CSV table of C-alpha atoms and ligand atoms in Angstrom, one decimal:
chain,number,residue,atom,x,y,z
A,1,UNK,CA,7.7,-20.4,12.1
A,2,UNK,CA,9.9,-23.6,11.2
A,3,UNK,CA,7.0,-24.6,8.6
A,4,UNK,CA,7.1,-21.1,7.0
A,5,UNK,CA,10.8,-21.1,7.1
A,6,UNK,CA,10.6,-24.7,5.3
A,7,UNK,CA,8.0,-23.4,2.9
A,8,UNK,CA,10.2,-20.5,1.9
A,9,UNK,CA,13.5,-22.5,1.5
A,10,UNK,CA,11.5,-24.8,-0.9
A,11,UNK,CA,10.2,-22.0,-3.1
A,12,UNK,CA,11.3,-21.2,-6.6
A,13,UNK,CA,9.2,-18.2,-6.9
A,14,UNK,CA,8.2,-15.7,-4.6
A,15,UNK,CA,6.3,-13.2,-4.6
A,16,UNK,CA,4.5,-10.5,-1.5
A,17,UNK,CA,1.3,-8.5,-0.9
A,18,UNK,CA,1.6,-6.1,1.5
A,19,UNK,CA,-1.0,-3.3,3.0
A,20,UNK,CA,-0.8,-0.7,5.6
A,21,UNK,CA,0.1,-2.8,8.1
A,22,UNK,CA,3.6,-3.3,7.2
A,23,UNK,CA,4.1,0.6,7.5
A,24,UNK,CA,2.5,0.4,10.7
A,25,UNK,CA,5.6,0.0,12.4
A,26,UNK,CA,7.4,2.8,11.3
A,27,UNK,CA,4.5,5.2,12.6
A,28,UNK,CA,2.4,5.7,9.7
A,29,UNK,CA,-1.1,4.7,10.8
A,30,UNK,CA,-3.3,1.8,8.7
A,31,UNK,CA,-5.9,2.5,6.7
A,32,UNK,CA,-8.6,1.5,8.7
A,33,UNK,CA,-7.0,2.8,12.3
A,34,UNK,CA,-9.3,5.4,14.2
A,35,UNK,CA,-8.5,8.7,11.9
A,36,UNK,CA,-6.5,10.6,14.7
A,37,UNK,CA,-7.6,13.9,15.6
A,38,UNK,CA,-9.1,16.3,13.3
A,39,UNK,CA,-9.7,13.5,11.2
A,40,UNK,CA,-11.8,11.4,13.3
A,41,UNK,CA,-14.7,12.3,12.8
A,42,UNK,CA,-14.3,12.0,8.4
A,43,UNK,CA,-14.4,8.9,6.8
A,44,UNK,CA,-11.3,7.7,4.7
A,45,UNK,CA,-13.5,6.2,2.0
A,46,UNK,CA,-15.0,9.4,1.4
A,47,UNK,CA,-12.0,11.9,1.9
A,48,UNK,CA,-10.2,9.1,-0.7
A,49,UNK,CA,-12.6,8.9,-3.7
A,50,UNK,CA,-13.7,11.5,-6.7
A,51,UNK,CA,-16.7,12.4,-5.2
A,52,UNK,CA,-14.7,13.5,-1.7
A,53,UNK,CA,-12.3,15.6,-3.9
A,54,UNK,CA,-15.2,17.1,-5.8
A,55,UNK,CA,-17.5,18.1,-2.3
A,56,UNK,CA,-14.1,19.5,-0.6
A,57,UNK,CA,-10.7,19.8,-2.6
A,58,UNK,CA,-9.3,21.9,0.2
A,59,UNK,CA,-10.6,19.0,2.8
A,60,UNK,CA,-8.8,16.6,0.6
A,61,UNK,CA,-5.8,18.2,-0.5
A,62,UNK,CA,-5.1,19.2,3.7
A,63,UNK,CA,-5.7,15.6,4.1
A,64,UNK,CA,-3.3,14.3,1.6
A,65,UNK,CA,-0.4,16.9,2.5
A,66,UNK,CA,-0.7,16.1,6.5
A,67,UNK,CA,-0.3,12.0,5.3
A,68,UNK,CA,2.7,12.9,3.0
A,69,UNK,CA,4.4,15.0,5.6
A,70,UNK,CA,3.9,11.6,8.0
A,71,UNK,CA,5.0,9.8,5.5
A,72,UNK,CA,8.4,11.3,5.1
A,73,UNK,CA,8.8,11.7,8.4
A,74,UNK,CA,8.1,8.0,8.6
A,75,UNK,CA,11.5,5.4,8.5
A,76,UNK,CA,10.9,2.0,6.5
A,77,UNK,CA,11.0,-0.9,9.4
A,78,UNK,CA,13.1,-4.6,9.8
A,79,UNK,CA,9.8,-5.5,8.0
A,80,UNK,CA,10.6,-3.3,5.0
A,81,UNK,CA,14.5,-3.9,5.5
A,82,UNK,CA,13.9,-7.8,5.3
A,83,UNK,CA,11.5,-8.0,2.1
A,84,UNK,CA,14.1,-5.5,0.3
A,85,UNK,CA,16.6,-8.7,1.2
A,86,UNK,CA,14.3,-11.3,-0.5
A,87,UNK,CA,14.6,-9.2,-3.4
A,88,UNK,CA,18.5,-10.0,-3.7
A,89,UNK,CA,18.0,-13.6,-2.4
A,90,UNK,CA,15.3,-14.7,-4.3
A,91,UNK,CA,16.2,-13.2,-7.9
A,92,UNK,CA,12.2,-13.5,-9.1
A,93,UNK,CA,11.0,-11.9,-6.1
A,94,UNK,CA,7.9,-9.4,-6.8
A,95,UNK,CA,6.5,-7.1,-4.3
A,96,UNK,CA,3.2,-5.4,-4.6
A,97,UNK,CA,1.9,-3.3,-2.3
A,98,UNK,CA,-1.3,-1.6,-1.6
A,99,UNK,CA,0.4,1.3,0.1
A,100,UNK,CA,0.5,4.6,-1.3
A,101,UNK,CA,4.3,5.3,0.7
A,102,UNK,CA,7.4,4.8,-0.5
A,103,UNK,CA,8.8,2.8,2.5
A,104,UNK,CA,9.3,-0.3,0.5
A,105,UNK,CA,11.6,1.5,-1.7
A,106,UNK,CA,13.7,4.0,0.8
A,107,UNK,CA,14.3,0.3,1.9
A,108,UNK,CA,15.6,-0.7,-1.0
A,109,UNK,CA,12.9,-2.4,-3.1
A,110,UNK,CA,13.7,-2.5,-6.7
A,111,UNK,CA,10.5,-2.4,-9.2
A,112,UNK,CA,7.9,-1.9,-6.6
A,113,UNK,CA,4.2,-2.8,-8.2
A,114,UNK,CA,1.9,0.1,-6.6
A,115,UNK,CA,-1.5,-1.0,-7.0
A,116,UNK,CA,-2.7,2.8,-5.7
A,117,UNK,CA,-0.6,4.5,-6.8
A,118,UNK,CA,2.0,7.3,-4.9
A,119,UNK,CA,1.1,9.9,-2.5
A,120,UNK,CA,4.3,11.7,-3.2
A,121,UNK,CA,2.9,12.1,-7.1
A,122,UNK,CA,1.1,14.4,-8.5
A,123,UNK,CA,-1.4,14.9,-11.5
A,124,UNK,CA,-3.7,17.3,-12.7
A,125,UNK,CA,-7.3,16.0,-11.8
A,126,UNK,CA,-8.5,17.2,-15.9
A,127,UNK,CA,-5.4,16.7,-18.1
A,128,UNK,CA,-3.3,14.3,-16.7
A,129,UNK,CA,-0.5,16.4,-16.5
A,130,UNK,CA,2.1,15.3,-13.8
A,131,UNK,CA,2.7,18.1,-12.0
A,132,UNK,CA,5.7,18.4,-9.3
A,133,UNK,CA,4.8,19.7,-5.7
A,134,UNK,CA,6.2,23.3,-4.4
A,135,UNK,CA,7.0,24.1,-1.2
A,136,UNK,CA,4.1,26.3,-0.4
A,137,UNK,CA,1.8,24.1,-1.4
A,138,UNK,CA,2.2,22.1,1.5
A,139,UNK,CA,0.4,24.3,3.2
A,140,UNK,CA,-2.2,25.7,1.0
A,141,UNK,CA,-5.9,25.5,2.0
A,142,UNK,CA,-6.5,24.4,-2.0
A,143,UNK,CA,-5.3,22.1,-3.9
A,144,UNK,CA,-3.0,23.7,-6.8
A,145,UNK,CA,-3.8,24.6,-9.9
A,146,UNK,CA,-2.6,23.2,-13.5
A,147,UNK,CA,-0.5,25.3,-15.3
A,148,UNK,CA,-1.7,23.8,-18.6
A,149,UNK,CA,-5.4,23.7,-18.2
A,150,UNK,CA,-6.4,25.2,-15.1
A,151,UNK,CA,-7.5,21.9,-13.5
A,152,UNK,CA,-7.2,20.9,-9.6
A,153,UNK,CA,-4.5,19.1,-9.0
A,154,UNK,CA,-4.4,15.7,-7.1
A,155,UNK,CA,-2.1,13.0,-5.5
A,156,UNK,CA,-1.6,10.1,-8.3
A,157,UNK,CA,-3.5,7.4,-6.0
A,158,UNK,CA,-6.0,5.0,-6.6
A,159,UNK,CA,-9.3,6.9,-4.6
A,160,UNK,CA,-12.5,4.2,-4.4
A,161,UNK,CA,-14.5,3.9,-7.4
A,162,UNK,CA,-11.3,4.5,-9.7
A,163,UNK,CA,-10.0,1.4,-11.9
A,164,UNK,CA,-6.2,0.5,-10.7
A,165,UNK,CA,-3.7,1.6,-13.0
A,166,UNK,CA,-3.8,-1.4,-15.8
A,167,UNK,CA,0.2,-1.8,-16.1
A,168,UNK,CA,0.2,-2.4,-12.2
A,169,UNK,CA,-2.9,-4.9,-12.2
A,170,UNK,CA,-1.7,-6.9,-15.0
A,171,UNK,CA,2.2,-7.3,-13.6
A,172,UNK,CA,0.9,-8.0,-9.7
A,173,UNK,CA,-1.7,-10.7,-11.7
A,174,UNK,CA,0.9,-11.9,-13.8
A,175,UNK,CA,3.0,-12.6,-10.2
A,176,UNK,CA,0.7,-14.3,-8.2
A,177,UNK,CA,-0.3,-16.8,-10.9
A,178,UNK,CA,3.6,-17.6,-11.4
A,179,UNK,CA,4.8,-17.6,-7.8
A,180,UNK,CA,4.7,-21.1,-6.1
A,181,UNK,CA,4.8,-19.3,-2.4
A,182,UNK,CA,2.7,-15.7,-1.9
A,183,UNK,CA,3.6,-13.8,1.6
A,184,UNK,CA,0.5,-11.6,2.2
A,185,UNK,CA,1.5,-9.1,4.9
A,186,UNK,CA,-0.2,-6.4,6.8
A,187,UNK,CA,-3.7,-6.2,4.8
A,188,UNK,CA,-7.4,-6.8,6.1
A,189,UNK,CA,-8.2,-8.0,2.6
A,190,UNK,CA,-11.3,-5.8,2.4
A,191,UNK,CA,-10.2,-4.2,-0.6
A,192,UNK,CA,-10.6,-5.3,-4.0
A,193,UNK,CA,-9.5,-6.1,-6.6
A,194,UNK,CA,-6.1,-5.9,-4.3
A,195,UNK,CA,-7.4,-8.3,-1.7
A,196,UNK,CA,-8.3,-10.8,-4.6
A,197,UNK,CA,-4.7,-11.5,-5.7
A,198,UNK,CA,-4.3,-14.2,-2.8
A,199,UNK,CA,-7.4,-16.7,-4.4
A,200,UNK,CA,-5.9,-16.0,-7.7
A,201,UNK,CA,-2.7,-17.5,-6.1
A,202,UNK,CA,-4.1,-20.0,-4.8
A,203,UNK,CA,-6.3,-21.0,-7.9
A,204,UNK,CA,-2.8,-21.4,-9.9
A,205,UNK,CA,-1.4,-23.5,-7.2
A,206,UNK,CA,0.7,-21.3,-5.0
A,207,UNK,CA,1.1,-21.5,-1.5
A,208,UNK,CA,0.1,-18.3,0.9
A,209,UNK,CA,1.8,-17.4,4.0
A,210,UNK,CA,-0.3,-14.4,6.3
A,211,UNK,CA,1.5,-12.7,8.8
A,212,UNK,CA,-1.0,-10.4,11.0
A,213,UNK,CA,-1.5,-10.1,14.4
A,214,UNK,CA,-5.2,-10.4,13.4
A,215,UNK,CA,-7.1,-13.2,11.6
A,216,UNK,CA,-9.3,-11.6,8.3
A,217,UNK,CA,-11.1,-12.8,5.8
A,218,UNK,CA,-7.5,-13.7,3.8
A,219,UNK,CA,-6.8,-16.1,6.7
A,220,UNK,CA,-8.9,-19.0,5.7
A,221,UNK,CA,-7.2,-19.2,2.1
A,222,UNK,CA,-3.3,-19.2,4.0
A,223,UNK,CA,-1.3,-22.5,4.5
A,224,UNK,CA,0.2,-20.6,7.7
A,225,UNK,CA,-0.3,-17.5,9.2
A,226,UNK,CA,1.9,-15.8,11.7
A,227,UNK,CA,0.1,-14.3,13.9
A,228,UNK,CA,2.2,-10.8,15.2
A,229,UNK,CA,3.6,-7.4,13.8
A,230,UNK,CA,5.3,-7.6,10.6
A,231,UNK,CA,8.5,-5.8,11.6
A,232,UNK,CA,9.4,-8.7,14.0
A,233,UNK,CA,7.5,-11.5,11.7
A,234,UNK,CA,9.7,-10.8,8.4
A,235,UNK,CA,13.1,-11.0,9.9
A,236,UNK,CA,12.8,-13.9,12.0
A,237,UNK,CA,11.1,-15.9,8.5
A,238,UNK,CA,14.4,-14.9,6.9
A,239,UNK,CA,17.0,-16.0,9.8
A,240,UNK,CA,17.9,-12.3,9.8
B,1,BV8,C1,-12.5,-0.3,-8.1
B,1,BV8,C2,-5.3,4.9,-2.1
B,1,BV8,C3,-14.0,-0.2,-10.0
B,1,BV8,C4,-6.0,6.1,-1.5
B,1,BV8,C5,-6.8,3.0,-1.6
B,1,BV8,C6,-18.2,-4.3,-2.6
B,1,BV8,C7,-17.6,-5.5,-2.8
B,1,BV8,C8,-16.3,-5.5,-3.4
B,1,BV8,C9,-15.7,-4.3,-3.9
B,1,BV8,C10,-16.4,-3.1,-3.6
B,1,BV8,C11,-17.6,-3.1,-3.0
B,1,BV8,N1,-18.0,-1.8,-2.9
B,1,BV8,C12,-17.1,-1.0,-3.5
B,1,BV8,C13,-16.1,-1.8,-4.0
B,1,BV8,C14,-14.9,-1.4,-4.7
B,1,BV8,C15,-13.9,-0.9,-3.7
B,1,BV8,C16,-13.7,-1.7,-2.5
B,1,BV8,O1,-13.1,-2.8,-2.6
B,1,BV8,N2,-14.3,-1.3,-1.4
B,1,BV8,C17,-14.1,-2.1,-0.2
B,1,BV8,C18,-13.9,-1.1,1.0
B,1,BV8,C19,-15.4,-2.9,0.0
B,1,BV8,N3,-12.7,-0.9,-4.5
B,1,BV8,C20,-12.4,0.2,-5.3
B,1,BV8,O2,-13.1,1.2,-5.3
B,1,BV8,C21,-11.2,0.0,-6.2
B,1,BV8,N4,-11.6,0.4,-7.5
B,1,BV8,O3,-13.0,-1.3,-7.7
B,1,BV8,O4,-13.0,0.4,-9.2
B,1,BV8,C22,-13.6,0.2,-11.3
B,1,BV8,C23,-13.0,-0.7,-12.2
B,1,BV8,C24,-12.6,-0.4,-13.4
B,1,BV8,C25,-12.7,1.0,-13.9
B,1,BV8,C26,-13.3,1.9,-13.0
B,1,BV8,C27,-13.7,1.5,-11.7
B,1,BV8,C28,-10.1,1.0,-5.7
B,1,BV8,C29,-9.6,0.7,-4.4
B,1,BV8,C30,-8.4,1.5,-4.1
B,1,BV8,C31,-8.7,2.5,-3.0
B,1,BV8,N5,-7.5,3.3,-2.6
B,1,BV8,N6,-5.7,3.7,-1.3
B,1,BV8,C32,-5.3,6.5,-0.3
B,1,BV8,O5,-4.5,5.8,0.3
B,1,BV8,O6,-5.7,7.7,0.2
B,1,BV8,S1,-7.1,1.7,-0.7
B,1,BV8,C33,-6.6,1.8,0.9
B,1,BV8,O7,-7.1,0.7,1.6
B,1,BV8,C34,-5.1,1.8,1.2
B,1,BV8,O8,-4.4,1.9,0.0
B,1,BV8,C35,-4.9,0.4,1.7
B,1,BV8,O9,-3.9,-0.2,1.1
B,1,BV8,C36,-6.1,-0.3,1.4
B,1,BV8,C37,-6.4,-1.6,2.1
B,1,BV8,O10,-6.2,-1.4,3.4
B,1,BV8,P1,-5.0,-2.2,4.1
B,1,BV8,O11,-3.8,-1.9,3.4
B,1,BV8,O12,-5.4,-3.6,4.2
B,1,BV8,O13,-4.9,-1.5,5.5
B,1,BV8,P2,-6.0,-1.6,6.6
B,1,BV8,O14,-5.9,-0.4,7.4
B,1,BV8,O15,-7.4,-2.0,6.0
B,1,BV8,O16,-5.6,-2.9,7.4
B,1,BV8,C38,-4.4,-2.9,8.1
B,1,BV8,C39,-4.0,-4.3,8.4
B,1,BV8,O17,-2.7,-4.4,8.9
B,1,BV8,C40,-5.0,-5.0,9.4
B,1,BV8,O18,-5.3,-6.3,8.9
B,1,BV8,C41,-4.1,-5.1,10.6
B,1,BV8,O19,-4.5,-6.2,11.4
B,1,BV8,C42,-2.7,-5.2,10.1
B,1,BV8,N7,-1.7,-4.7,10.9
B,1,BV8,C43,-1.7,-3.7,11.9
B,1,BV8,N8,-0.5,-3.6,12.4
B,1,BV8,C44,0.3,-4.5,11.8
B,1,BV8,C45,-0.4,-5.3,10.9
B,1,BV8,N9,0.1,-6.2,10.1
B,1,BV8,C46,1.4,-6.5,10.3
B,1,BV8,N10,2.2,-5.9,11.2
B,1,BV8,C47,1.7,-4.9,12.0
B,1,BV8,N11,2.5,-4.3,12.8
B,2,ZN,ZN1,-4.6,20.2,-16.4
């Protein structure tokens, strides 16, 4: 932890990847965890991705609503509390985050890059057009409908096969190729193009810092990884 402290003092830019796991803490489960009860037995790359949507709207849409209601339910963690604290000590901080929750800004993230997009959005699935979420649509068996074209609507994430929103891409790119120390926190890396923002770091000189409690295929490219939970990780890197 003294080497990663040392590392971080002697940074000029900074900037973070984070994933599931640094929600993990505050009760919203990973990505990858055993789907909990009814959900067990469906597969999360199916339920998120066009093709799940089309099959079973009602599937997805019950799906999406029981996350969101975790999600605000959910409290951001010391993890989330400490990275929103880089961003006022470290002016050029960026943080990019795989996560589709807004833990990192109830935290007090400013400018938050979300690679997939927000599960508290909403968009119709054949126009486009945003569309804000009513009360009794929380517990509809089918996903709403557009008032402007009659379209399903959908939660404004990035579901497999999709491109990532272009804006987001380009700025998260843009930050690891400028950043001369890249934390990468609470991600398997098995997702791409997210998980390939660390080897772009790397490629433009940077130095990467993992903290995990479990090795991955990101671990080999890190100068040092801390191996536990994020929420006690984060602070202790700052000296909060
Ligand atoms: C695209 C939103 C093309 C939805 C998500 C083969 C090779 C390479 C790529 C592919 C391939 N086959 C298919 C692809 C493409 C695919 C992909 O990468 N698949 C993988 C599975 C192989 N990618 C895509 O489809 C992407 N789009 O490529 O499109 C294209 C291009 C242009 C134009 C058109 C099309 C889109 C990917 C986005 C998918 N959407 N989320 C939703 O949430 O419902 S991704 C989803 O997984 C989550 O957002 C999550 O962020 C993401 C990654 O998971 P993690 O965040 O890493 O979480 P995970 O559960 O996996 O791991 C948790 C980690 O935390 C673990 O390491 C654990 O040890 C750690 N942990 C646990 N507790 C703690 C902790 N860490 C710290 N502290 C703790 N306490
Ligand atoms: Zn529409």
């Amino acid at each position: 932890m003294d080497a990663a402290r040392e590392m971080l003092r002697e940074a000029a830019a900074v900037a973070c990847l984070t994933g599931a796991g640094v929600s993990a803490e505050s009760g919203v489960p990973t990505f990858r965890e055993a789907q909990t009860g009814l959900w067990a037995r469906f597969d999360p790359e199916r339920l998120a991705s066009p093709q799940g949507f089309a099959a079973d709207p009602g599937l997805v849409w019950r799906w999406y609503m029981e996350r969101l209601t975790g999600v605000e339910k959910a409290l951001p963690n010391r993890g989330h509390l400490a990275l929103a604290q880089m961003g006022q000590r470290w002016p050029g901080f960026r943080l990019i985050t795989q996560n589709v929750d807004d833990l990192h800004e109830r935290a007090g993230c400013a400018d938050v890059i979300h690679l997939h997009g927000r599960i508290a959005h909403f968009h119709c699935n054949r126009c486009g057009t945003v569309y804000r979420l009513q009360a009794e649509d929380r517990r509809a068996s089918q996903p709403p409908r557009c008032a402007a074209c009659g379209g399903a609507v959908r939660p404004s994430v990035v579901w497999f096969g999709e491109g990532l929103p272009t804006d987001a891409l380009a700025a998260a790119t843009d930050a690891v190729i400028h950043c001369d120390l890249l934390l990468v926190v609470g991600t398997s890396g098995l997702v791409y193009p997210a998980a390939g923002l660390p080897a772009t770091a790397k490629r433009a000189g940077s130095r990467v810092i993992e903290i995990n409690p479990e090795p991955g295929p990101l671990s080999p490219l890190a100068d040092i990884c801390l191996r536990g939970p994020s929420g006690e990780m984060l602070p202790q890197l700052l000296g909060t």
